[in-house]
Short mmCIF file of C-alpha atoms and ligand atoms in Angstrom, two decimals:
data_model
loop_
_atom_site.label_atom_id
_atom_site.label_comp_id
_atom_site.label_asym_id
_atom_site.label_seq_id
_atom_site.Cartn_x
_atom_site.Cartn_y
_atom_site.Cartn_z
CA MET A 1 0.31 0.10 -0.23
CA ALA A 2 3.09 2.44 0.85
CA ASP A 3 4.54 1.72 -2.31
CA TYR A 4 1.12 2.64 -4.43
CA ASP A 5 0.93 5.82 -2.12
CA ASP A 6 4.84 6.47 -3.03
CA LEU A 7 4.49 5.84 -6.29
CA GLN A 8 0.79 7.58 -6.71
CA TYR A 9 2.74 10.30 -4.78
CA GLN A 10 5.89 10.52 -7.67
CA GLY A 11 3.71 10.24 -10.23
CA ILE A 12 1.51 13.23 -9.23
CA SER A 13 4.29 15.15 -8.56
CA SER A 14 5.47 15.17 -11.93
CA ASP A 15 2.26 15.75 -13.92
CA ASN A 16 3.01 19.16 -10.79
CA SER A 17 6.44 19.78 -12.33
CA LYS A 18 5.86 19.07 -15.87
CA ARG A 19 2.75 21.89 -15.49
CA SER A 20 4.71 24.15 -14.06
CA THR A 21 7.54 23.63 -16.43
CA ARG A 22 5.24 24.15 -18.99
CA ILE A 23 3.98 27.83 -17.14
CA LEU A 24 7.24 28.63 -16.93
CA SER A 25 8.10 27.44 -20.42
CA GLY A 26 5.21 29.72 -21.42
CA VAL A 27 5.48 32.50 -19.28
CA LYS A 28 8.89 33.23 -21.18
CA LYS A 29 7.99 32.69 -24.24
CA PHE A 30 4.87 35.42 -23.79
CA CYS A 31 7.89 37.82 -21.80
CA LYS A 32 10.20 37.26 -24.90
CA ALA A 33 7.85 37.43 -28.03
CA ASN A 34 6.21 41.00 -25.56
CA LEU A 35 9.23 41.98 -24.20
CA LEU A 36 8.94 45.74 -25.64
CA VAL A 37 5.96 46.12 -24.54
CA ILE A 38 6.50 44.63 -21.21
CA LEU A 39 9.58 47.14 -20.86
CA LEU A 40 7.65 49.96 -22.33
CA LEU A 41 5.01 49.46 -19.74
CA THR A 42 7.49 49.50 -16.55
CA SER A 43 9.26 52.90 -17.68
CA LEU A 44 5.40 54.25 -18.34
CA LYS A 45 4.43 53.08 -15.13
CA LEU A 46 8.04 53.83 -13.44
CA GLY A 47 7.75 57.79 -14.53
CA ILE A 48 5.00 58.45 -13.72
CA ILE A 49 5.72 56.86 -10.18
CA ILE A 50 8.73 58.76 -9.96
CA GLY A 51 8.37 61.57 -11.42
CA PHE A 52 5.45 62.39 -8.74
CA ALA A 53 7.85 60.87 -5.96
CA VAL A 54 10.55 63.14 -6.27
CA LYS A 55 7.82 66.58 -7.31
CA PHE A 56 5.98 65.93 -4.05
CA GLY A 57 8.91 64.65 -2.56
CA SER A 58 11.49 67.22 -2.93
CA ASN A 59 8.79 70.18 -2.23
CA ARG A 60 10.32 72.27 -4.42
CA ASP A 61 9.54 73.78 -8.04
CA PHE A 62 11.31 72.63 -11.00
CA SER A 63 12.69 75.47 -13.37
CA LYS A 64 12.23 74.79 -16.75
CA LYS A 65 16.12 74.64 -17.14
CA ASP A 66 15.72 71.27 -13.98
CA VAL A 67 12.87 70.52 -16.46
CA GLU A 68 14.82 70.22 -19.29
CA TYR A 69 17.94 68.51 -17.79
CA ILE A 70 16.53 65.72 -16.21
CA SER A 71 14.33 64.86 -19.28
CA PHE A 72 17.02 65.23 -21.35
CA PRO A 73 17.64 61.48 -22.34
CA GLY A 74 14.12 61.62 -23.91
CA THR A 75 14.66 64.63 -25.69
CA LEU A 76 17.43 63.06 -27.80
CA PHE A 77 14.73 59.56 -27.88
CA LEU A 78 12.67 62.50 -29.29
CA ASN A 79 14.83 63.98 -32.04
CA ALA A 80 16.44 61.00 -33.07
CA LEU A 81 12.51 59.83 -34.02
CA LYS A 82 12.02 63.19 -35.61
CA MET A 83 15.27 62.86 -37.21
CA VAL A 84 14.18 59.82 -40.08
CA ILE A 85 10.66 61.51 -40.41
CA VAL A 86 11.22 63.18 -43.61
CA PRO A 87 13.29 60.55 -45.26
CA LEU A 88 11.15 57.84 -43.69
CA ILE A 89 7.35 59.77 -44.93
CA THR A 90 9.08 60.39 -48.33
CA THR A 91 10.90 56.97 -49.00
CA SER A 92 7.88 54.73 -47.75
CA LEU A 93 5.55 56.58 -49.98
CA ILE A 94 7.42 56.89 -52.73
CA SER A 95 8.34 53.34 -52.33
CA GLY A 96 4.95 52.04 -51.59
CA MET A 97 3.23 53.86 -54.27
CA ALA A 98 5.65 52.66 -57.16
CA SER A 99 4.76 48.96 -56.59
CA LEU A 100 1.63 49.69 -57.03
CA ASP A 101 0.05 49.15 -60.27
CA LYS A 102 -2.31 52.11 -61.37
CA ASN A 103 -5.95 50.90 -60.04
CA ALA A 104 -3.90 49.18 -57.14
CA TYR A 105 -3.26 52.45 -55.45
CA GLY A 106 -6.51 53.77 -56.81
CA LYS A 107 -8.36 51.15 -55.11
CA LEU A 108 -5.97 51.34 -51.41
CA GLY A 109 -5.76 54.77 -51.40
CA GLY A 110 -9.88 55.15 -52.04
CA LYS A 111 -10.62 52.80 -49.39
CA ALA A 112 -8.18 54.53 -47.29
CA VAL A 113 -10.25 58.29 -47.72
CA LEU A 114 -13.49 56.39 -47.23
CA TYR A 115 -12.12 54.98 -43.79
CA TYR A 116 -10.60 58.13 -43.28
CA MET A 117 -13.64 60.50 -44.05
CA THR A 118 -16.33 57.84 -42.00
CA THR A 119 -14.09 57.23 -38.68
CA THR A 120 -12.63 60.69 -38.53
CA PHE A 121 -16.52 61.79 -38.53
CA ILE A 122 -17.90 59.71 -36.28
CA ALA A 123 -15.82 60.80 -34.08
CA VAL A 124 -16.40 64.66 -34.88
CA ILE A 125 -20.42 63.10 -33.94
CA LEU A 126 -19.63 61.24 -30.94
CA GLY A 127 -17.47 64.31 -29.40
CA ILE A 128 -20.41 66.63 -30.68
CA ILE A 129 -22.61 63.59 -28.26
CA VAL A 130 -20.87 63.31 -25.61
CA VAL A 131 -20.30 66.96 -24.81
CA THR A 132 -24.10 68.02 -25.06
CA SER A 133 -24.90 65.07 -22.89
CA ILE A 134 -22.84 66.09 -20.23
CA GLN A 135 -22.25 69.79 -20.60
CA PRO A 136 -19.31 70.60 -19.20
CA GLY A 137 -19.39 74.05 -19.86
CA ARG A 138 -22.81 74.60 -18.29
CA GLY A 139 -22.54 76.61 -14.81
CA ALA A 140 -19.14 76.96 -15.06
CA ASP A 141 -17.42 79.96 -13.81
CA LYS A 142 -15.52 81.41 -17.17
CA ASP A 143 -13.72 84.45 -14.92
CA ALA A 144 -12.59 81.29 -12.29
CA ILE A 145 -10.57 79.48 -14.75
CA GLN A 146 -7.23 80.11 -14.95
CA ARG A 147 -6.18 81.72 -18.54
CA GLU A 148 -2.43 81.03 -20.14
CA GLY A 149 -0.90 82.12 -23.19
CA SER A 150 -2.70 83.79 -25.85
CA SER A 151 -4.72 83.09 -28.48
CA GLN A 152 -4.51 84.17 -32.21
CA GLN A 153 -6.32 86.11 -35.00
CA VAL A 154 -7.42 83.40 -37.52
CA ASN A 155 -9.12 84.18 -40.51
CA THR A 156 -10.99 81.25 -41.33
CA ALA A 157 -10.49 81.27 -45.24
CA ASP A 158 -7.58 82.19 -44.90
CA ALA A 159 -6.70 78.69 -42.96
CA PHE A 160 -7.53 76.95 -46.18
CA LEU A 161 -6.01 78.58 -48.92
CA ASP A 162 -2.74 77.99 -46.48
CA LEU A 163 -3.57 73.83 -46.12
CA LEU A 164 -4.22 74.05 -50.11
CA ARG A 165 -0.85 75.87 -50.61
CA ASN A 166 0.84 73.73 -48.38
CA MET A 167 0.19 71.15 -50.39
CA VAL A 168 1.83 72.50 -53.52
CA PRO A 169 5.12 73.78 -52.56
CA PRO A 170 7.17 76.22 -54.03
CA ASN A 171 10.49 74.74 -53.52
CA ILE A 172 10.37 70.35 -52.50
CA VAL A 173 13.89 70.83 -51.11
CA ALA A 174 12.69 73.75 -48.43
CA ALA A 175 9.25 71.91 -47.83
CA CYS A 176 11.37 69.91 -45.65
CA PHE A 177 11.81 72.50 -43.21
CA GLU A 178 9.23 74.92 -43.51
CA SER A 179 6.04 75.54 -43.80
CA TYR A 180 3.42 78.75 -45.90
CA LYS A 181 1.34 79.82 -43.13
CA THR A 182 -1.20 83.25 -43.03
CA ARG A 183 -0.91 85.60 -39.82
CA GLN A 184 -3.66 88.68 -38.98
CA VAL A 185 -1.01 90.93 -37.90
CA PRO A 186 -2.40 94.74 -36.87
CA ASP A 187 -3.59 96.87 -39.73
CA GLU A 188 -2.84 99.70 -37.93
CA ILE A 189 -3.04 100.67 -34.30
CA GLU A 190 -4.53 104.65 -33.17
CA PRO A 191 -4.52 105.80 -29.73
CA GLY A 192 -8.00 104.84 -28.08
CA MET A 193 -8.26 101.47 -30.64
CA VAL A 194 -9.30 98.29 -28.78
CA THR A 195 -7.33 95.57 -29.67
CA GLU A 196 -9.15 92.47 -27.58
CA LEU A 197 -11.97 92.16 -26.11
CA MET A 198 -11.32 90.06 -22.86
CA SER A 199 -14.18 88.85 -21.17
CA ASN A 200 -17.82 87.57 -22.45
CA ILE A 201 -19.72 89.86 -24.83
CA THR A 202 -22.91 88.47 -23.96
CA GLY A 203 -22.25 89.82 -20.49
CA ALA A 204 -22.79 93.96 -19.15
CA THR A 205 -19.04 95.07 -18.70
CA VAL A 206 -15.63 94.31 -21.20
CA THR A 207 -13.12 94.08 -20.35
CA MET A 208 -10.45 95.37 -23.48
CA VAL A 209 -7.24 96.01 -24.23
CA MET A 210 -6.93 99.77 -25.33
CA THR A 211 -4.29 101.70 -27.11
CA THR A 212 -2.64 105.19 -25.45
CA GLU A 213 -1.69 108.07 -26.40
CA ASP A 214 1.80 106.64 -26.13
CA GLY A 215 1.41 103.21 -27.91
CA ILE A 216 1.13 101.71 -24.30
CA THR A 217 -1.65 98.97 -24.23
CA SER A 218 -3.83 98.79 -21.57
CA LEU A 219 -7.06 97.45 -19.65
CA VAL A 220 -9.70 99.08 -19.54
CA ASN A 221 -13.68 97.84 -18.32
CA GLU A 222 -16.19 99.56 -19.98
CA SER A 223 -20.67 99.18 -20.20
CA VAL A 224 -20.91 96.97 -23.66
CA MET A 225 -24.12 99.33 -24.41
CA THR A 226 -21.81 102.38 -24.24
CA THR A 227 -19.26 101.59 -25.81
CA LYS A 228 -18.37 103.11 -28.71
CA MET A 229 -14.67 103.06 -29.43
CA PRO A 230 -13.12 101.84 -33.28
CA MET A 231 -12.00 97.48 -32.78
CA MET A 232 -8.26 97.85 -34.14
CA ARG A 233 -7.94 96.31 -37.96
CA TYR A 234 -5.92 93.43 -39.01
CA LYS A 235 -4.74 92.45 -42.00
CA SER A 236 -3.41 89.13 -43.24
CA GLU A 237 0.04 88.65 -43.76
CA GLY A 238 1.54 85.96 -44.98
CA GLY A 239 5.06 84.10 -44.83
CA PHE A 240 6.76 80.75 -44.27
CA GLU A 241 7.68 79.72 -40.53
CA ASP A 242 9.90 76.97 -39.86
CA LYS A 243 8.02 73.68 -39.73
CA THR A 244 8.42 70.74 -42.33
CA ASN A 245 5.44 71.08 -44.46
CA VAL A 246 5.04 67.32 -44.29
CA LEU A 247 1.67 67.97 -45.98
CA GLY A 248 3.95 68.88 -49.25
CA LEU A 249 6.31 66.34 -48.77
CA VAL A 250 3.05 63.48 -48.83
CA VAL A 251 1.82 64.93 -51.74
CA PHE A 252 5.33 65.37 -53.68
CA SER A 253 6.02 61.49 -52.52
CA CYS A 254 2.40 59.89 -54.11
CA PHE A 255 2.70 61.16 -57.25
CA PHE A 256 6.59 61.17 -56.96
CA GLY A 257 5.79 57.01 -56.30
CA ALA A 258 2.95 56.81 -58.57
CA ILE A 259 4.86 57.91 -62.08
CA ILE A 260 8.03 55.88 -60.68
CA GLY A 261 5.74 52.62 -60.70
CA ARG A 262 4.15 53.57 -64.22
CA MET A 263 7.24 54.82 -66.12
CA GLY A 264 8.85 50.45 -66.36
CA ARG A 265 12.23 49.41 -67.14
CA GLN A 266 13.30 52.69 -67.03
CA GLY A 267 12.17 53.75 -63.40
CA GLU A 268 13.45 50.98 -62.37
CA PRO A 269 16.80 52.11 -60.40
CA LEU A 270 14.91 54.84 -59.67
CA LYS A 271 12.37 52.60 -57.51
CA ILE A 272 15.63 50.18 -56.34
CA PHE A 273 16.96 53.40 -55.24
CA PHE A 274 14.34 54.55 -52.44
CA ASP A 275 12.83 50.70 -51.90
CA THR A 276 16.61 50.25 -49.93
CA PHE A 277 16.51 53.74 -49.04
CA MET A 278 13.14 53.51 -46.82
CA GLU A 279 15.07 49.44 -45.51
CA ALA A 280 17.90 51.25 -44.83
CA ILE A 281 15.99 53.53 -42.87
CA MET A 282 13.65 50.64 -41.01
CA ARG A 283 16.50 49.03 -40.07
CA LEU A 284 17.65 52.28 -38.45
CA VAL A 285 14.21 52.29 -36.73
CA SER A 286 14.18 49.09 -34.99
CA LEU A 287 17.61 50.28 -33.54
CA ILE A 288 15.81 53.43 -32.06
CA ILE A 289 12.70 51.66 -31.22
CA TRP A 290 14.87 49.39 -28.38
CA THR A 291 15.71 53.02 -26.92
CA SER A 292 11.83 54.33 -26.66
CA PRO A 293 11.29 52.63 -22.96
CA VAL A 294 14.04 54.75 -21.78
CA GLY A 295 12.95 57.12 -23.74
CA ILE A 296 9.72 57.58 -22.88
CA PHE A 297 10.76 57.14 -18.97
CA PHE A 298 12.38 60.58 -19.19
CA LEU A 299 9.68 62.12 -21.53
CA ILE A 300 7.08 61.75 -18.88
CA MET A 301 9.06 62.55 -15.27
CA GLY A 302 10.11 65.28 -17.49
CA LYS A 303 6.24 66.20 -17.99
CA ILE A 304 5.44 65.50 -14.96
CA LEU A 305 7.71 67.38 -12.80
CA GLU A 306 6.83 70.19 -15.52
CA MET A 307 3.40 70.38 -14.38
CA ASP A 308 2.18 72.90 -12.39
CA ASP A 309 -0.60 72.82 -9.61
CA TRP A 310 -2.65 70.00 -11.62
CA GLN A 311 -5.44 69.62 -8.50
CA LYS A 312 -6.29 73.41 -9.21
CA THR A 313 -6.29 72.87 -13.15
CA PHE A 314 -8.74 69.68 -12.45
CA GLN A 315 -10.92 70.90 -10.62
CA GLN A 316 -11.26 73.85 -12.81
CA ILE A 317 -11.85 71.92 -16.43
CA GLY A 318 -11.55 68.51 -14.71
CA LEU A 319 -15.27 67.91 -16.33
CA TYR A 320 -14.22 68.89 -19.45
CA SER A 321 -11.43 66.89 -19.71
CA ALA A 322 -13.66 63.86 -18.51
CA THR A 323 -15.63 64.75 -21.14
CA VAL A 324 -13.29 64.55 -23.49
CA MET A 325 -11.84 61.64 -22.58
CA THR A 326 -15.24 60.18 -22.19
CA GLY A 327 -15.33 60.57 -25.95
CA LEU A 328 -11.87 58.80 -26.37
CA ALA A 329 -12.70 56.45 -25.04
CA ILE A 330 -15.70 55.38 -26.48
CA HIS A 331 -14.27 55.33 -29.79
CA ALA A 332 -11.14 54.03 -29.36
CA PHE A 333 -12.58 51.22 -27.30
CA ILE A 334 -15.72 50.19 -28.48
CA VAL A 335 -16.18 52.32 -32.02
CA LEU A 336 -12.99 51.10 -34.15
CA PRO A 337 -12.06 48.03 -32.50
CA LEU A 338 -15.90 47.67 -34.09
CA ILE A 339 -14.83 49.11 -37.22
CA LEU A 340 -11.55 46.29 -37.14
CA PHE A 341 -13.60 43.42 -36.85
CA ILE A 342 -16.31 44.08 -38.60
CA PHE A 343 -14.96 44.68 -41.82
CA ALA A 344 -11.43 43.41 -41.54
CA ARG A 345 -12.67 40.22 -38.76
CA LYS A 346 -9.45 41.44 -36.81
CA ASN A 347 -8.92 40.36 -33.10
CA PRO A 348 -8.66 43.36 -31.64
CA VAL A 349 -6.88 42.70 -28.38
CA ARG A 350 -4.59 41.19 -30.15
CA TYR A 351 -4.50 44.27 -32.77
CA LEU A 352 -3.91 46.49 -30.06
CA PHE A 353 -1.05 43.99 -28.08
CA GLY A 354 0.51 44.42 -31.35
CA VAL A 355 0.62 48.29 -31.61
CA ALA A 356 0.75 48.80 -27.79
CA PRO A 357 4.58 50.35 -28.47
CA ALA A 358 3.51 52.69 -30.94
CA LEU A 359 0.60 53.51 -28.93
CA MET A 360 2.93 54.44 -25.75
CA THR A 361 5.06 56.28 -28.05
CA ALA A 362 2.13 58.47 -29.07
CA PHE A 363 1.19 59.48 -25.19
CA ALA A 364 5.12 59.76 -24.57
CA THR A 365 6.13 62.42 -27.86
CA ALA A 366 2.21 64.13 -28.07
CA SER A 367 3.44 63.82 -32.05
CA SER A 368 1.70 61.08 -34.63
CA SER A 369 3.99 62.26 -37.13
CA ALA A 370 7.19 61.01 -34.46
CA THR A 371 4.93 58.02 -33.82
CA LEU A 372 5.24 57.01 -37.56
CA PRO A 373 8.92 54.66 -37.63
CA ILE A 374 7.48 53.14 -34.44
CA THR A 375 4.03 52.58 -35.94
CA LEU A 376 5.41 50.96 -39.15
CA GLN A 377 7.41 48.92 -37.31
CA CYS A 378 4.54 46.99 -35.46
CA LEU A 379 2.03 46.84 -37.68
CA GLU A 380 4.36 45.02 -40.21
CA GLU A 381 6.19 43.14 -37.49
CA ASN A 382 3.67 42.40 -34.72
CA LEU A 383 0.70 42.00 -37.33
CA ASN A 384 2.23 41.21 -40.67
CA ILE A 385 0.34 43.53 -42.45
CA ASP A 386 1.85 44.04 -46.34
CA ARG A 387 4.60 46.42 -46.61
CA ARG A 388 2.93 48.07 -50.05
CA VAL A 389 -0.38 48.93 -47.76
CA THR A 390 1.29 50.39 -44.77
CA ARG A 391 4.32 52.33 -46.71
CA PHE A 392 1.53 53.54 -48.34
CA VAL A 393 -1.29 54.03 -46.04
CA LEU A 394 0.77 55.09 -42.99
CA PRO A 395 2.64 57.96 -43.95
CA ILE A 396 -0.70 59.67 -44.82
CA GLY A 397 -2.86 58.52 -42.21
CA ALA A 398 -0.73 60.02 -40.23
CA THR A 399 -0.59 62.93 -41.69
CA VAL A 400 -4.32 63.47 -42.18
CA ASN A 401 -6.38 60.85 -40.00
CA MET A 402 -7.03 62.39 -36.73
CA ASP A 403 -10.18 61.02 -35.18
CA GLY A 404 -8.91 62.17 -31.94
CA THR A 405 -8.29 65.40 -32.96
CA ALA A 406 -11.00 65.85 -34.84
CA LEU A 407 -13.62 64.64 -31.40
CA TYR A 408 -11.40 67.05 -29.44
CA GLU A 409 -11.75 69.97 -31.78
CA ALA A 410 -15.88 69.71 -31.60
CA VAL A 411 -15.83 68.71 -27.51
CA ALA A 412 -13.94 72.44 -26.82
CA ALA A 413 -15.96 74.08 -29.08
CA ILE A 414 -19.46 73.25 -27.38
CA PHE A 415 -17.34 73.74 -24.41
CA ILE A 416 -16.40 76.96 -25.06
CA ALA A 417 -20.08 77.71 -26.66
CA GLN A 418 -21.40 77.12 -23.09
CA VAL A 419 -19.03 78.39 -21.19
CA ASN A 420 -20.24 81.50 -22.66
CA GLY A 421 -23.67 80.65 -22.38
CA LEU A 422 -24.75 80.70 -25.73
CA ASN A 423 -26.82 77.71 -27.64
CA MET A 424 -25.93 76.36 -30.94
CA ASP A 425 -28.26 75.37 -33.38
CA ALA A 426 -28.42 73.05 -36.25
CA LYS A 427 -26.62 75.29 -38.38
CA ASP A 428 -23.96 75.43 -35.83
CA ILE A 429 -23.44 72.17 -35.14
CA VAL A 430 -23.26 71.35 -38.80
CA THR A 431 -20.50 74.31 -39.48
CA ILE A 432 -18.39 72.76 -36.14
CA SER A 433 -19.25 69.16 -37.65
CA ILE A 434 -17.97 69.93 -40.76
CA THR A 435 -14.90 72.72 -39.74
CA ALA A 436 -13.84 70.02 -37.75
CA THR A 437 -13.27 66.96 -39.94
CA LEU A 438 -11.83 69.48 -42.04
CA ALA A 439 -8.99 70.79 -39.52
CA SER A 440 -8.12 67.79 -38.00
CA ILE A 441 -7.37 66.73 -41.33
CA GLY A 442 -5.24 69.92 -41.72
CA ALA A 443 -3.48 69.57 -37.94
CA ALA A 444 -0.20 68.58 -38.57
CA GLY A 445 1.11 65.21 -36.49
CA VAL A 446 3.50 66.86 -33.78
CA PRO A 447 2.61 68.42 -30.71
CA GLN A 448 -0.75 70.69 -29.41
CA ALA A 449 -1.11 71.00 -33.48
CA GLY A 450 -4.69 70.83 -33.25
CA LEU A 451 -5.29 73.64 -30.56
CA VAL A 452 -4.21 75.75 -32.95
CA THR A 453 -6.26 74.13 -35.94
CA MET A 454 -9.15 74.91 -33.39
CA VAL A 455 -9.22 78.82 -34.25
CA ILE A 456 -11.08 77.36 -37.75
CA VAL A 457 -13.70 75.98 -36.04
CA LEU A 458 -14.44 78.88 -33.14
CA ASN A 459 -14.46 81.31 -36.03
CA ALA A 460 -16.67 79.67 -38.66
CA VAL A 461 -19.72 79.93 -35.51
CA GLY A 462 -18.39 82.90 -34.44
CA LEU A 463 -17.06 81.80 -30.98
CA PRO A 464 -14.37 84.31 -28.89
CA ILE A 465 -11.14 83.08 -30.20
CA ASP A 466 -9.79 84.15 -27.12
CA ASP A 467 -11.44 81.62 -25.20
CA ILE A 468 -8.78 79.19 -26.25
CA THR A 469 -6.87 80.29 -23.14
CA LEU A 470 -9.58 78.53 -20.79
CA ILE A 471 -8.30 75.63 -22.28
CA ILE A 472 -4.09 75.60 -23.11
CA VAL A 473 -3.56 74.34 -19.09
CA ILE A 474 -4.87 71.06 -19.35
CA ASP A 475 -4.00 70.88 -23.32
CA TRP A 476 -1.02 68.99 -22.86
CA PHE A 477 -2.03 66.07 -21.51
CA LEU A 478 -5.44 65.65 -23.53
CA ASP A 479 -2.79 65.96 -26.29
CA ARG A 480 -1.16 62.92 -25.32
CA CYS A 481 -4.42 61.14 -25.26
CA ARG A 482 -5.53 62.30 -28.64
CA THR A 483 -2.71 61.55 -30.41
CA THR A 484 -2.61 58.33 -29.13
CA ILE A 485 -6.48 56.68 -30.98
CA ASN A 486 -4.72 58.77 -34.19
CA VAL A 487 -2.37 56.25 -34.00
CA TRP A 488 -4.98 53.52 -32.58
CA GLY A 489 -7.67 54.88 -35.83
CA ASP A 490 -3.93 54.67 -38.16
CA SER A 491 -3.47 51.29 -37.51
CA ILE A 492 -6.67 49.65 -37.67
CA GLY A 493 -7.45 51.63 -40.77
CA ALA A 494 -4.30 50.12 -42.41
CA GLY A 495 -5.50 46.73 -41.29
CA ILE A 496 -8.89 46.96 -42.54
CA VAL A 497 -7.40 48.50 -46.13
CA TYR A 498 -5.52 44.65 -46.16
CA GLU A 499 -8.17 42.42 -45.48
CA ARG A 500 -10.36 44.42 -47.64
CA SER A 501 -7.52 44.68 -51.02
CA LYS A 502 -6.52 40.87 -50.73
CA ASP A 503 -7.74 40.19 -54.16
CA GLU A 504 -5.42 43.36 -55.69
CA LEU A 505 -2.80 42.83 -53.83
CA GLN A 506 -2.42 39.28 -54.65
CA ARG A 507 -2.39 40.60 -58.81
CA LEU A 508 0.38 42.10 -58.49
CA PRO A 509 4.30 41.25 -57.48
CA ASP A 510 5.48 41.69 -54.82
CA PRO A 511 8.84 43.41 -54.34
CA PHE A 512 9.11 42.51 -50.92
CA GLU A 513 8.51 38.56 -51.13
CA ASP A 514 10.85 35.55 -50.79
CA ASN A 515 13.56 37.75 -48.93
CA ASP A 516 15.52 37.11 -45.86
CA LYS A 517 14.40 38.29 -42.62
CA PHE A 518 17.31 40.57 -40.69
CA SER A 519 16.73 39.63 -36.52
CA ILE A 520 13.83 42.18 -36.06
CA GLY A 521 12.28 40.53 -38.94
CA TYR A 522 11.67 43.35 -42.01
CA GLN A 523 12.51 41.73 -45.44
CA THR A 524 15.03 43.40 -47.70
CA PRO A 525 13.58 44.45 -51.08
CA ASN A 526 14.18 42.18 -54.64
CA ILE A 527 16.60 44.08 -55.73
CA ASN A 528 17.83 41.32 -58.46
CA ASN A 529 18.79 39.16 -55.42
CA THR A 530 21.37 41.93 -55.00
CA HIS A 531 20.19 41.74 -51.60
CA ASP A 532 22.47 41.78 -48.54
CA ASP A 533 20.87 39.14 -45.60
CA THR A 534 23.92 40.99 -42.45
CA THR A 535 21.56 40.88 -39.48
CA LEU A 536 21.55 44.18 -37.51
N1 LIG B 1 -0.57 65.94 -31.33
C1 LIG B 1 -1.45 65.38 -32.34
C2 LIG B 1 -0.53 64.33 -32.99
O1 LIG B 1 0.30 64.56 -33.52
C3 LIG B 1 -1.96 66.56 -33.33
C4 LIG B 1 -2.99 67.24 -32.46
O2 LIG B 1 -2.14 68.34 -31.32
O3 LIG B 1 -4.32 67.15 -31.84
O4 LIG B 1 -1.97 63.65 -33.81
#
């Protein structure tokens, strides 16, 4: 009997040890496969915890210089991402367009545009529904909300013309570092002219910034009824500013790539050049991506140290922030996954895991353009989306498809109307929907670009532009949230276009087929078998 018990015990314990070995190897495999995601999550958490611990533990205010020193490794990471944006966008679009035929890029492009327009519009409508249901601006004391910075005068027509102008840059080399912008500058300032109305124009009194005899401006309180002072006139003045014209580069690269693709044998050397260039850049990206846990840790920690009185900010416009975040959450966790499941039959959770590094980078950098290298890497490497789709669809998506920004612009505009006690009628809501969609298309994939194009929406419905200063304080945080949703929307778009274009893609020769994968999984293009198989 004892022997039998012994044997039984041995059997059970060997079963247990087998099970635990299996679990251990499963955990190991999971950790290995998701190492980057785990590292990124850890660095994000550590950045937040250590940031708060240092901020409250040290009990001191950190100057801009302190923050600059502390977040220095993060700045280097951000610079490394920015460094590859221009070559990445241009070469990926040229190589992507050149590898598709006329019908294919028409169909792929059509599907992508349809997806962008539909999801952006859904986001705007969702924003409007959320903000009109929660009503964060009703009863808010406008004067109690702290203001930050100043707003800029913008003319809506000029803003749209700038968008078109930037699509056709006069100098493609200069487009790498400058874009066109029309500003409203004071035309003539005469003593006694009102330069700015600073409070609710529907109220009994207004605070005005006035010019005096000696050209100095002063604050004056006046009754709305009695004031007859002339408003200062502005004139449009256009010029180039230091900002990469991504839209211009995208348009140029699409046409250039399409033409190379249609040149047949004659275009082959250029095609090979851009394919190889792109692959080299992607190898560089795969090196940069492994520095992201360190970069993200310092970027987040620096931001937390920089934050001033966040408690007061949340008290004042906490409900507004909660409204934006509710809208973004519904769009990210319900609308987009549902679209992915219905149109691509893909598992949204697995998809989320695949693009997690890109989403975390988007949160840390607040820039869809800077995140683009990592988004490309995640989709190609982790989710096996065809490179002909990612390289064509993602750079365009990162530039024009911004669901989070569109949703935010609609919420912010209606919030400002609510704070001013103004009712938006159906015409205003339609105007907000259209301008918020266009403003999100026009926003560059850089931090707080949405705040700038927000002026277009406010202008279109006649809301006080100056009230943007009410929401600037919290914009650094909401910007990170909406950028994450922008990148999530772009990634899902690429997945859907890929699933819906498999037939067309199958009929085309794949320049990336049958090639060696280097260590992290990128394939070198098939260049007459002259590719090398060096591993990084
Ligand atoms: N920062 C956002 C992005 O890069 C744009 C915005 O400000 O909404 O996608």
